[in-house]
mmCIF file of C-alpha atoms and ligand atoms in Angstrom:
data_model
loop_
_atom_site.group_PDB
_atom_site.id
_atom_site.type_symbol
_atom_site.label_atom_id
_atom_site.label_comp_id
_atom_site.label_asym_id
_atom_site.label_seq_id
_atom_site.Cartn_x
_atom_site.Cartn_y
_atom_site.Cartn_z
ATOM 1 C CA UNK A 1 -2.420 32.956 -15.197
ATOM 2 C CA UNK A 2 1.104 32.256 -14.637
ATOM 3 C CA UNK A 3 3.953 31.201 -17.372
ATOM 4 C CA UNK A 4 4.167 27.580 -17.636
ATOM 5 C CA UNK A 5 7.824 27.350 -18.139
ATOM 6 C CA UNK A 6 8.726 24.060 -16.379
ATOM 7 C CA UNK A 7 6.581 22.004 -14.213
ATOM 8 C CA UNK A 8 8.741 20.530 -11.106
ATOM 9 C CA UNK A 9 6.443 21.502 -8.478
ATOM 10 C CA UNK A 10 2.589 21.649 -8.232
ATOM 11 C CA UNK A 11 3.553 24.520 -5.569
ATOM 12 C CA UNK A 12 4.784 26.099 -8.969
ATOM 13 C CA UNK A 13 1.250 26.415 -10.608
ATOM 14 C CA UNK A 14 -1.784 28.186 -9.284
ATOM 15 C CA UNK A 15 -5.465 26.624 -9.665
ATOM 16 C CA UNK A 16 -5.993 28.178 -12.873
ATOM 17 C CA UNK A 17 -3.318 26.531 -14.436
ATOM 18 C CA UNK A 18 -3.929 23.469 -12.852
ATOM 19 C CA UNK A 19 -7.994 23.728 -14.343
ATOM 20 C CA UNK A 20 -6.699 24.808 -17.588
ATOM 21 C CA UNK A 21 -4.611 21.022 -17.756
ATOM 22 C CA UNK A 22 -7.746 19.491 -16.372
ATOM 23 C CA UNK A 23 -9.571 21.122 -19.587
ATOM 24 C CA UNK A 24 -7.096 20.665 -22.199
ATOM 25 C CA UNK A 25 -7.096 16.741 -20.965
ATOM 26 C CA UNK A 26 -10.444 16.808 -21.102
ATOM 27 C CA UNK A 27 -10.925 17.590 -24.324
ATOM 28 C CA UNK A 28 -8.155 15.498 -25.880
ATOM 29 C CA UNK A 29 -9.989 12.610 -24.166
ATOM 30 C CA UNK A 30 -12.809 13.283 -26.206
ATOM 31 C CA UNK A 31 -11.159 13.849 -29.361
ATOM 32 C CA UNK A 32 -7.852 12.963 -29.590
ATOM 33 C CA UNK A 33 -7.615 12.899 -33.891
ATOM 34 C CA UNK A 34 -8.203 16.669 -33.311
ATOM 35 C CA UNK A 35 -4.844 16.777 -32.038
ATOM 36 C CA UNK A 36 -2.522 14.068 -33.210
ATOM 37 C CA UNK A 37 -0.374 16.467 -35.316
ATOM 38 C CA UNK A 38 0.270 18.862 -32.486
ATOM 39 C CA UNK A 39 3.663 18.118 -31.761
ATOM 40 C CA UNK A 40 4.944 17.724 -35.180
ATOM 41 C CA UNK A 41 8.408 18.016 -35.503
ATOM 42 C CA UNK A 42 9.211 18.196 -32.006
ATOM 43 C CA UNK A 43 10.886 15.999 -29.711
ATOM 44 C CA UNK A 44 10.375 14.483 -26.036
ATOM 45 C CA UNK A 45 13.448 13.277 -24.100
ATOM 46 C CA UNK A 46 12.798 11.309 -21.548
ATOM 47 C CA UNK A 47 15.467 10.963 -18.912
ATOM 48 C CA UNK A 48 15.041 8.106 -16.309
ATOM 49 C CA UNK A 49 17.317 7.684 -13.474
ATOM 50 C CA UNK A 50 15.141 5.635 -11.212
ATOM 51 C CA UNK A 51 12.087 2.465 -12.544
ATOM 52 C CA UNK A 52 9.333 3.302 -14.348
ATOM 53 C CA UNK A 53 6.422 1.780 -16.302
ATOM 54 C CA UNK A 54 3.562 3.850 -16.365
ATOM 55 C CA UNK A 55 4.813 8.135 -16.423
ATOM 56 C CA UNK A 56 7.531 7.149 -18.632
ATOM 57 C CA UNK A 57 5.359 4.372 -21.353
ATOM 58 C CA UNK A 58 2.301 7.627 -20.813
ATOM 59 C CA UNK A 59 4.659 10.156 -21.650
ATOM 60 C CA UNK A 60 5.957 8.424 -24.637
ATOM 61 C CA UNK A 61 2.521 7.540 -25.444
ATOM 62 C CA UNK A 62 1.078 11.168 -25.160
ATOM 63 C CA UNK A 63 4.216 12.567 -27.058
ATOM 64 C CA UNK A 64 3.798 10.170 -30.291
ATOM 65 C CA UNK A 65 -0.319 10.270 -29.895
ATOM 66 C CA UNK A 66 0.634 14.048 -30.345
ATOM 67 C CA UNK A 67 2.348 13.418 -33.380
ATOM 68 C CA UNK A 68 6.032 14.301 -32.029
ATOM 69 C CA UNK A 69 8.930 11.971 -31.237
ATOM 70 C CA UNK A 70 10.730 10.656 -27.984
ATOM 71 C CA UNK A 71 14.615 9.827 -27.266
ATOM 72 C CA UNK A 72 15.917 9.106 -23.797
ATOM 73 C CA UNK A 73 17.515 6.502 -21.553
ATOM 74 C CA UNK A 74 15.349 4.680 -18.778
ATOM 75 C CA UNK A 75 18.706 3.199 -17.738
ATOM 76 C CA UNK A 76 21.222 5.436 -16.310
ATOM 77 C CA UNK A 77 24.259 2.810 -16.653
ATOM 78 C CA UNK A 78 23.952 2.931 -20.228
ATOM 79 C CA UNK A 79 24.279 6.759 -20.535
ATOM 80 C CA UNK A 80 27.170 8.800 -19.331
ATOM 81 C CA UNK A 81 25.953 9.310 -15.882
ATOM 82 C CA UNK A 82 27.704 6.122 -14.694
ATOM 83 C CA UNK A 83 30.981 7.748 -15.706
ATOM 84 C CA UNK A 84 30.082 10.437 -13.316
ATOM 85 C CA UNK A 85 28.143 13.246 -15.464
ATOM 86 C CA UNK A 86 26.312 15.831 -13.395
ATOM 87 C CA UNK A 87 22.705 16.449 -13.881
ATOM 88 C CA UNK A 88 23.281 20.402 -15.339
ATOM 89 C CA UNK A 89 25.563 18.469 -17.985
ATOM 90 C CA UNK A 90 23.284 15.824 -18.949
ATOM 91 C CA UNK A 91 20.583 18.448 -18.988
ATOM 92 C CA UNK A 92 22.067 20.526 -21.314
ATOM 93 C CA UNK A 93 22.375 17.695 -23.604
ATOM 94 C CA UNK A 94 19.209 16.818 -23.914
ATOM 95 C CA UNK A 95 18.135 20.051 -24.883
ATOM 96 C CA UNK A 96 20.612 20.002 -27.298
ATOM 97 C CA UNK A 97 18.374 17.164 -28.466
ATOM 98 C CA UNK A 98 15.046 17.877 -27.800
ATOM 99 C CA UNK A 99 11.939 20.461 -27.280
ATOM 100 C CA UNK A 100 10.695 19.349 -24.020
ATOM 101 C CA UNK A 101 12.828 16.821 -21.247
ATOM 102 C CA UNK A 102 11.114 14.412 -18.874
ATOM 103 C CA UNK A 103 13.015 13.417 -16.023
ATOM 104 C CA UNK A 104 12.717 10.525 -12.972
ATOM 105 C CA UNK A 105 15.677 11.517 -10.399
ATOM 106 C CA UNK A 106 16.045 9.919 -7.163
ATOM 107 C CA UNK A 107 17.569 13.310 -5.073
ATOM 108 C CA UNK A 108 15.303 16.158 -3.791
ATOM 109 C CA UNK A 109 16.433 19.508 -5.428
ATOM 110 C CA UNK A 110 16.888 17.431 -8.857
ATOM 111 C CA UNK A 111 13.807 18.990 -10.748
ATOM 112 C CA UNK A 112 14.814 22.375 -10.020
ATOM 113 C CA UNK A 113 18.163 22.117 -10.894
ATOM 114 C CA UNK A 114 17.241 20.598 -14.158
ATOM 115 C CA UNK A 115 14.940 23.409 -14.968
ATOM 116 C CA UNK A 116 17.844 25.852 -13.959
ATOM 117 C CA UNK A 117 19.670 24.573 -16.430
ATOM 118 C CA UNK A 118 17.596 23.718 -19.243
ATOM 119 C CA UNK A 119 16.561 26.360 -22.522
ATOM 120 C CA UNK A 120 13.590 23.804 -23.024
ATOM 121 C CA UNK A 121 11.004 22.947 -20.770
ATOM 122 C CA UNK A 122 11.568 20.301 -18.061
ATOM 123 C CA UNK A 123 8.767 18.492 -16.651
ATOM 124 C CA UNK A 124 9.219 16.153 -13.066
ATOM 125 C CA UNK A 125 8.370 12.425 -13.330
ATOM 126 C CA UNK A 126 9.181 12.009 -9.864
ATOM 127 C CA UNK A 127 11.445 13.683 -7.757
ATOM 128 C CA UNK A 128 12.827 11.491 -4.651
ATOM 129 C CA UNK A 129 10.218 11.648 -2.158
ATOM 130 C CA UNK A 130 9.743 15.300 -3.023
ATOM 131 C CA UNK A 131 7.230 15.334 -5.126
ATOM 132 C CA UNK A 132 5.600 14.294 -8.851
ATOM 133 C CA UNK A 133 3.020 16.742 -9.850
ATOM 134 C CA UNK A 134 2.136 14.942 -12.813
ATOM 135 C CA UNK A 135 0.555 12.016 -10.891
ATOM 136 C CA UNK A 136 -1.206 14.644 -9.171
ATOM 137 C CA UNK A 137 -2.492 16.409 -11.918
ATOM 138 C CA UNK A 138 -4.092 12.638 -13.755
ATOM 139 C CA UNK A 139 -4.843 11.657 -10.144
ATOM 140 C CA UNK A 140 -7.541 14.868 -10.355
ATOM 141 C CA UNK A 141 -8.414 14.443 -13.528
ATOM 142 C CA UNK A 142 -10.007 11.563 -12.168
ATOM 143 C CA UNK A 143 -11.315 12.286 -9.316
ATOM 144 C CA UNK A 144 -12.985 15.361 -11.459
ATOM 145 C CA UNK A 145 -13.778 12.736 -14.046
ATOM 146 C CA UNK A 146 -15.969 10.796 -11.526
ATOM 147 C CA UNK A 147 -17.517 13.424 -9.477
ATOM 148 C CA UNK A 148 -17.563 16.808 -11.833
ATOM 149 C CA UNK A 149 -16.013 18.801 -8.943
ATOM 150 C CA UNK A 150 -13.235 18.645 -6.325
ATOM 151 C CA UNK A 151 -14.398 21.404 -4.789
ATOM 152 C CA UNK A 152 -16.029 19.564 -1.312
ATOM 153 C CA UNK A 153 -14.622 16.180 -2.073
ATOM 154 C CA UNK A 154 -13.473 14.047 1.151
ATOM 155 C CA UNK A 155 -10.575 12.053 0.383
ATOM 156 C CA UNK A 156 -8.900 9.163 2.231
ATOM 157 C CA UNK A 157 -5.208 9.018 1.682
ATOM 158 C CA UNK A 158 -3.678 5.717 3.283
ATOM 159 C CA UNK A 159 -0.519 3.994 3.058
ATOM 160 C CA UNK A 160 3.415 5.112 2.774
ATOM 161 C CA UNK A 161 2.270 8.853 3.006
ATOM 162 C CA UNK A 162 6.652 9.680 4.216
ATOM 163 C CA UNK A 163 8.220 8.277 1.454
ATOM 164 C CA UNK A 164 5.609 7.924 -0.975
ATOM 165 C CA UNK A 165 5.942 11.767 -3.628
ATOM 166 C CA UNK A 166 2.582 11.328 -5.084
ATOM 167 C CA UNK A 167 1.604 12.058 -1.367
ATOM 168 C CA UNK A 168 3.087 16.182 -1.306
ATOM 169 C CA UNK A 169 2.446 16.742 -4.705
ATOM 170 C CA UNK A 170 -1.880 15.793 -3.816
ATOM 171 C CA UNK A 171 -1.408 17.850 -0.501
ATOM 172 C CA UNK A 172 -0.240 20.965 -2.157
ATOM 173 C CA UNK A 173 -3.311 20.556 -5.230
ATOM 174 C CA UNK A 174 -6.292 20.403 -2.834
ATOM 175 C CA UNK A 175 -4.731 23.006 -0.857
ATOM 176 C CA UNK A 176 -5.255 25.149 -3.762
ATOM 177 C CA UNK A 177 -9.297 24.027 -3.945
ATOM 178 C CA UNK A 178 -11.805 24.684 -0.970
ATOM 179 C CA UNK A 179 -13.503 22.416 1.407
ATOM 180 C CA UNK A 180 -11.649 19.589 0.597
ATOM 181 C CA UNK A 181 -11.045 17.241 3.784
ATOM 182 C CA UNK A 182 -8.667 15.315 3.937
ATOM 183 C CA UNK A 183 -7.773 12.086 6.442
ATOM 184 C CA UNK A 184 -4.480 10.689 6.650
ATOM 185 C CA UNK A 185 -3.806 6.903 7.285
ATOM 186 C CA UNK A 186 -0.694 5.280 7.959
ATOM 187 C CA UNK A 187 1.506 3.320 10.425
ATOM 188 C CA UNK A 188 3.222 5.795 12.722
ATOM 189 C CA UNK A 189 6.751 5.544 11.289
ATOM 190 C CA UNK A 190 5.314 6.207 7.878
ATOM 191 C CA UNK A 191 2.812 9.445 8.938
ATOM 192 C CA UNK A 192 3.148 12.785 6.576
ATOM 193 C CA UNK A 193 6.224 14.426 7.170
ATOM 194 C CA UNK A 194 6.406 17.576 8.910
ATOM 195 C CA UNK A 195 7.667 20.012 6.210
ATOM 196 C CA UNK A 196 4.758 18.952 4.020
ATOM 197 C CA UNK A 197 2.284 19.233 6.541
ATOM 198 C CA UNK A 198 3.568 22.349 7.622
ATOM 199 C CA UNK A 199 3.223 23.842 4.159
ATOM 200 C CA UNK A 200 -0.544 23.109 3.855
ATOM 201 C CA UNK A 201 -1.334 24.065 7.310
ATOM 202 C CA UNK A 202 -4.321 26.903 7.506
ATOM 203 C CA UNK A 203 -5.052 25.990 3.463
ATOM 204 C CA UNK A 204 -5.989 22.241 3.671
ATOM 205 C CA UNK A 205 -8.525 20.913 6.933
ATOM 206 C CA UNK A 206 -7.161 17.600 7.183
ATOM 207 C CA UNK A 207 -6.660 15.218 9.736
ATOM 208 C CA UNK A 208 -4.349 12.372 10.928
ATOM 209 C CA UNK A 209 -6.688 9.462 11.604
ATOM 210 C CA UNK A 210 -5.998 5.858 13.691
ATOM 211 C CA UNK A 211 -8.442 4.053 12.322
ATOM 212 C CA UNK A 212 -9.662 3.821 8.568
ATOM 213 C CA UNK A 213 -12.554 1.778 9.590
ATOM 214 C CA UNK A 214 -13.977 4.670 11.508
ATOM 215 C CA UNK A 215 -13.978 7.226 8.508
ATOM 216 C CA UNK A 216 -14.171 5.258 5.755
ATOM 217 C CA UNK A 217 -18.215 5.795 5.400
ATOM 218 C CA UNK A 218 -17.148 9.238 4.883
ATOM 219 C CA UNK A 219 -14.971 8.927 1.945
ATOM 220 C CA UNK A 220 -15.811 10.053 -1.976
ATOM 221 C CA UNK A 221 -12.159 8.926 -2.494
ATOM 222 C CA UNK A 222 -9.594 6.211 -0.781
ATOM 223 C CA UNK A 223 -6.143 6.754 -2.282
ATOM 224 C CA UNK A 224 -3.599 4.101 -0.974
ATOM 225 C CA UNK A 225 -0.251 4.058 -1.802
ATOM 226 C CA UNK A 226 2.681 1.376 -2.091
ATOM 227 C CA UNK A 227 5.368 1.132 1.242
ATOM 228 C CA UNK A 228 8.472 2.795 -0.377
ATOM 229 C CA UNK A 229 10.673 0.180 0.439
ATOM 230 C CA UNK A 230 13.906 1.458 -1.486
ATOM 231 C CA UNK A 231 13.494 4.672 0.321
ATOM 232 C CA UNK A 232 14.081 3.205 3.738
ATOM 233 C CA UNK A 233 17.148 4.597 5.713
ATOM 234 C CA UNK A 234 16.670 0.570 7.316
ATOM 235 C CA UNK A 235 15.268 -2.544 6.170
ATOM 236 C CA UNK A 236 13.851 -3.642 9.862
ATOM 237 C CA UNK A 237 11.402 -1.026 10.227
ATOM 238 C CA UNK A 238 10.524 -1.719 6.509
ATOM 239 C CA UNK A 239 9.923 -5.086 7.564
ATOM 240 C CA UNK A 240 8.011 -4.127 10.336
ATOM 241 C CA UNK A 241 5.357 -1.890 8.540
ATOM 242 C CA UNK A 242 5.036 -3.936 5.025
ATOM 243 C CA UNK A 243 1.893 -5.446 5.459
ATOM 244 C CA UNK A 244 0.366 -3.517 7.777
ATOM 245 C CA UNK A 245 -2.820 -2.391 5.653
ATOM 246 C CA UNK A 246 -4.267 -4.149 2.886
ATOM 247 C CA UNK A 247 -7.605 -2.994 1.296
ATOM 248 C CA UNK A 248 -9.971 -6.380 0.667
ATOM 249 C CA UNK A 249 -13.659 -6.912 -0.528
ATOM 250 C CA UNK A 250 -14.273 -6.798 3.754
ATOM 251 C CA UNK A 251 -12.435 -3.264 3.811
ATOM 252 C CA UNK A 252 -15.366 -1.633 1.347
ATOM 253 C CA UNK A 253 -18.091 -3.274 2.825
ATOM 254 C CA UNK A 254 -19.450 0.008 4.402
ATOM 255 C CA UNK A 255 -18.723 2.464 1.563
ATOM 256 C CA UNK A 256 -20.454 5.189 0.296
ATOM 257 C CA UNK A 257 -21.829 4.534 -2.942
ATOM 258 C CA UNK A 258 -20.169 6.456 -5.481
ATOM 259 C CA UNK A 259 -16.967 5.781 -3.494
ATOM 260 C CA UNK A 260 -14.162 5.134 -5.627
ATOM 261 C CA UNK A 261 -10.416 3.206 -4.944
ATOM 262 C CA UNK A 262 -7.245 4.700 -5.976
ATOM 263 C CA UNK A 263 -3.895 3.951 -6.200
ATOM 264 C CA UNK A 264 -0.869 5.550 -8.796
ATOM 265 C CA UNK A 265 0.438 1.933 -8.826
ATOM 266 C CA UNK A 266 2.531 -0.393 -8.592
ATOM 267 C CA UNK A 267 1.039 -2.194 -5.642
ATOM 268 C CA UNK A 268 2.453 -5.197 -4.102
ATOM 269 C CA UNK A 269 -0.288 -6.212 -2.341
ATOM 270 C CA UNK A 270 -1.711 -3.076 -0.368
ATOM 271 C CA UNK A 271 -4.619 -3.840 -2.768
ATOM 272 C CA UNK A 272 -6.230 -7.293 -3.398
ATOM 273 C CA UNK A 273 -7.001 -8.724 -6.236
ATOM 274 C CA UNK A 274 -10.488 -9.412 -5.466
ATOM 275 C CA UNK A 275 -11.271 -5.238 -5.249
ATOM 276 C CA UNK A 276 -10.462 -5.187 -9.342
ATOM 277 C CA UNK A 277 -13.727 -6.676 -10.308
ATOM 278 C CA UNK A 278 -15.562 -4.161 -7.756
ATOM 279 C CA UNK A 279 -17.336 -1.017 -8.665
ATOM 280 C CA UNK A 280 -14.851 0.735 -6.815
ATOM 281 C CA UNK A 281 -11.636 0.257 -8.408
ATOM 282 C CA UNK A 282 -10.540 3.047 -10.373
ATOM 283 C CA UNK A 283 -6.423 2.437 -10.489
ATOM 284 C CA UNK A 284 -6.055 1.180 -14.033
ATOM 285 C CA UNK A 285 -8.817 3.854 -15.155
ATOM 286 C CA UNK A 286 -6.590 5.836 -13.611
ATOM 287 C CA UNK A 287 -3.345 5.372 -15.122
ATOM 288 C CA UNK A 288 -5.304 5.689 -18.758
ATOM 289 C CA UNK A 289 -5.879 9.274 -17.614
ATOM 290 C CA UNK A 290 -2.001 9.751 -17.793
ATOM 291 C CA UNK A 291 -2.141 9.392 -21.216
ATOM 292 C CA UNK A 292 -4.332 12.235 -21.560
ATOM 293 C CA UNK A 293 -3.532 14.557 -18.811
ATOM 294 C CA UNK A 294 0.447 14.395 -19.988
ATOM 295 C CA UNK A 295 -0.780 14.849 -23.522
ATOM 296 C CA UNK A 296 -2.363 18.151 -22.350
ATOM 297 C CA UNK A 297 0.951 19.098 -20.027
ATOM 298 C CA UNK A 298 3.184 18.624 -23.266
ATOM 299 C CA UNK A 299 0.665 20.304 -25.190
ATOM 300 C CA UNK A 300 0.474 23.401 -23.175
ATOM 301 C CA UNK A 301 3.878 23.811 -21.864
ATOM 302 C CA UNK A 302 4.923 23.312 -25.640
ATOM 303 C CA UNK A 303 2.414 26.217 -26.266
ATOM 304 C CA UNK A 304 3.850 28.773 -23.892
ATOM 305 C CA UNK A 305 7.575 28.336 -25.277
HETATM 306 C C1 NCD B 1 4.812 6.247 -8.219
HETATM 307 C C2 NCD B 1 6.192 6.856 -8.104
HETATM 308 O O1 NCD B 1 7.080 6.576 -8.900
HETATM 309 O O2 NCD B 1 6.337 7.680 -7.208
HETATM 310 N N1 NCD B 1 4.632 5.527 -9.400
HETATM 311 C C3 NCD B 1 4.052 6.155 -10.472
HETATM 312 O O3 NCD B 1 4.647 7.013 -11.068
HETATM 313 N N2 NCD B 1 2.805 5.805 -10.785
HETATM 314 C C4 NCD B 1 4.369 5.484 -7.037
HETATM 315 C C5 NCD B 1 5.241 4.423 -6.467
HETATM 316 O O4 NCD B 1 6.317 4.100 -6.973
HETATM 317 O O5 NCD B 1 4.818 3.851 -5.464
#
């Protein structure tokens, strides 16, 4: 298995590692008194420059359910980056601080740089539109949750799959698993982008599809995702695709049964309300299993360093 130093990228970790998070999160799930004094004495900082509810209130969460401590800022213009600070110098403060560093950064390249600079372990929580491999990591923890194996899984993924970095980060896991299929959905200005497609081509048999309608009797999984409107280089093609899919009641009517509906949320309306109180919906489920799949990233990068 390889050292788990930092985790920016899922590219980073191979399927072992990957299964040995799934496992660890497993576990805690089931008995998480067994290991609510793992982390004491140590310290999570937690380093936001973009919005955040759930991977920054999960981490925090996962680091005190593991018996450590959090600082951090979830506001960049109260910290010393409005006066200009670079990311290498804020970075080596907060390991100054802390044992482990969480950070949200808007630019591609951020993670990395981070994790060059750092003595402690950094961890992404979303990297511009690059990636954030620790939604990927809870978003297969469910799907494993649900149907015991992702090995031959057929998963939908519809939505803002450009801008949206949950989208690379789930590309580049079930690349690492066989016979997954995979069918992309989206409005034409918001398809895949190249580079990512180009790095799971020959390791993931997937498919850019028209019409969900068509292939959605063949789906285990449906995972739509929000239009990234404050990644838009212009607001008129924004305004052009917002809207353009929205999953209803009518949408699921011709479902496989065990189907299930994801999303890493927020949604603004991609998902109706009515599809909560369906058997489907698995998006708050979902963001529970942060809680435990971060509490088994902190535990296990904490135990390699
Ligand atoms: C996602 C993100 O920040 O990329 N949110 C999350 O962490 N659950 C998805 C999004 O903002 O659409």
């Amino acid at each position: 298995m390889q050292n788990f130093n930092h985790l920016v990228s899922i590219k980073d970790i191979d399927k072992e590692m990957i299964e040995s998070i799934l496992k660890r999160a497993k576990e805690i799930e089931n008995n998480p008194k067994e290991f609510a004094h793992r982390m004491d004495g140590k310290i999570l900082s937690t380093i936001f420059f973009e919005p955040s509810t759930r991977t920054r209130l999960s981490f925090e969460s996962a680091m005190l359910r593991l018996g450590g401590k959090v600082l951090g800022f979830s506001d960049p213009k109260t910290s010393s980056v409005k006066k200009g600070e670079s990311i290498a110098d804020t970075i080596r403060m907060a390991h100054s601080y802390s044992d482990v560093i969480v950070m949200r950064h808007y630019l591609e390249g951020s993670g990395r740089v981070a994790s060059e600079y750092s003595k402690v372990p950094v961890i992404s929580g979303g990297t511009g539109i690059q990636e954030h491999p620790t939604q990927a990591l809870l978003d297969l923890y469910t799907m494993k949750k649900e149907f015991g194996d992702l090995n031959g899984l057929t998963i939908g993924l519809l939505g803002d799959l450009r801008y949206g970095r949950t989208i690379p980060s789930l590309l580049y896991a079930f690349a690492k698993y066989e016979n997954i299929k995979v069918y992309l959905y989206s409005p034409d200005q918001l398809r895949a982008r190249m580079t990512v497609l180009s790095d799971i081509e020959g390791k993931l048999d997937y498919s850019v599809e028209e019409d969900l309608q068509q292939t959605i009797g063949e789906l285990d999984v449906l995972y739509v995702t929000r239009v990234q409107k404050e990644r838009f280089p212009d607001l008129s093609t924004y305004e052009r695709v917002k809207g353009s899919f929205i999953i209803t009641p009518d949408t699921l009517s011709d479902v496989k049964e065990k189907m299930i509906v994801m999303h890493p949320l927020p949604r603004v309306g991609e998902i109706s309300y009515e599809v909560d109180e369906m058997s489907q919906a698995r998006y708050f489920e979902q963001a529970r299993n942060g809680v435990w799949t971060r509490m088994a990233i902190l535990d296990l990068i904490l135990e390699e360093n």
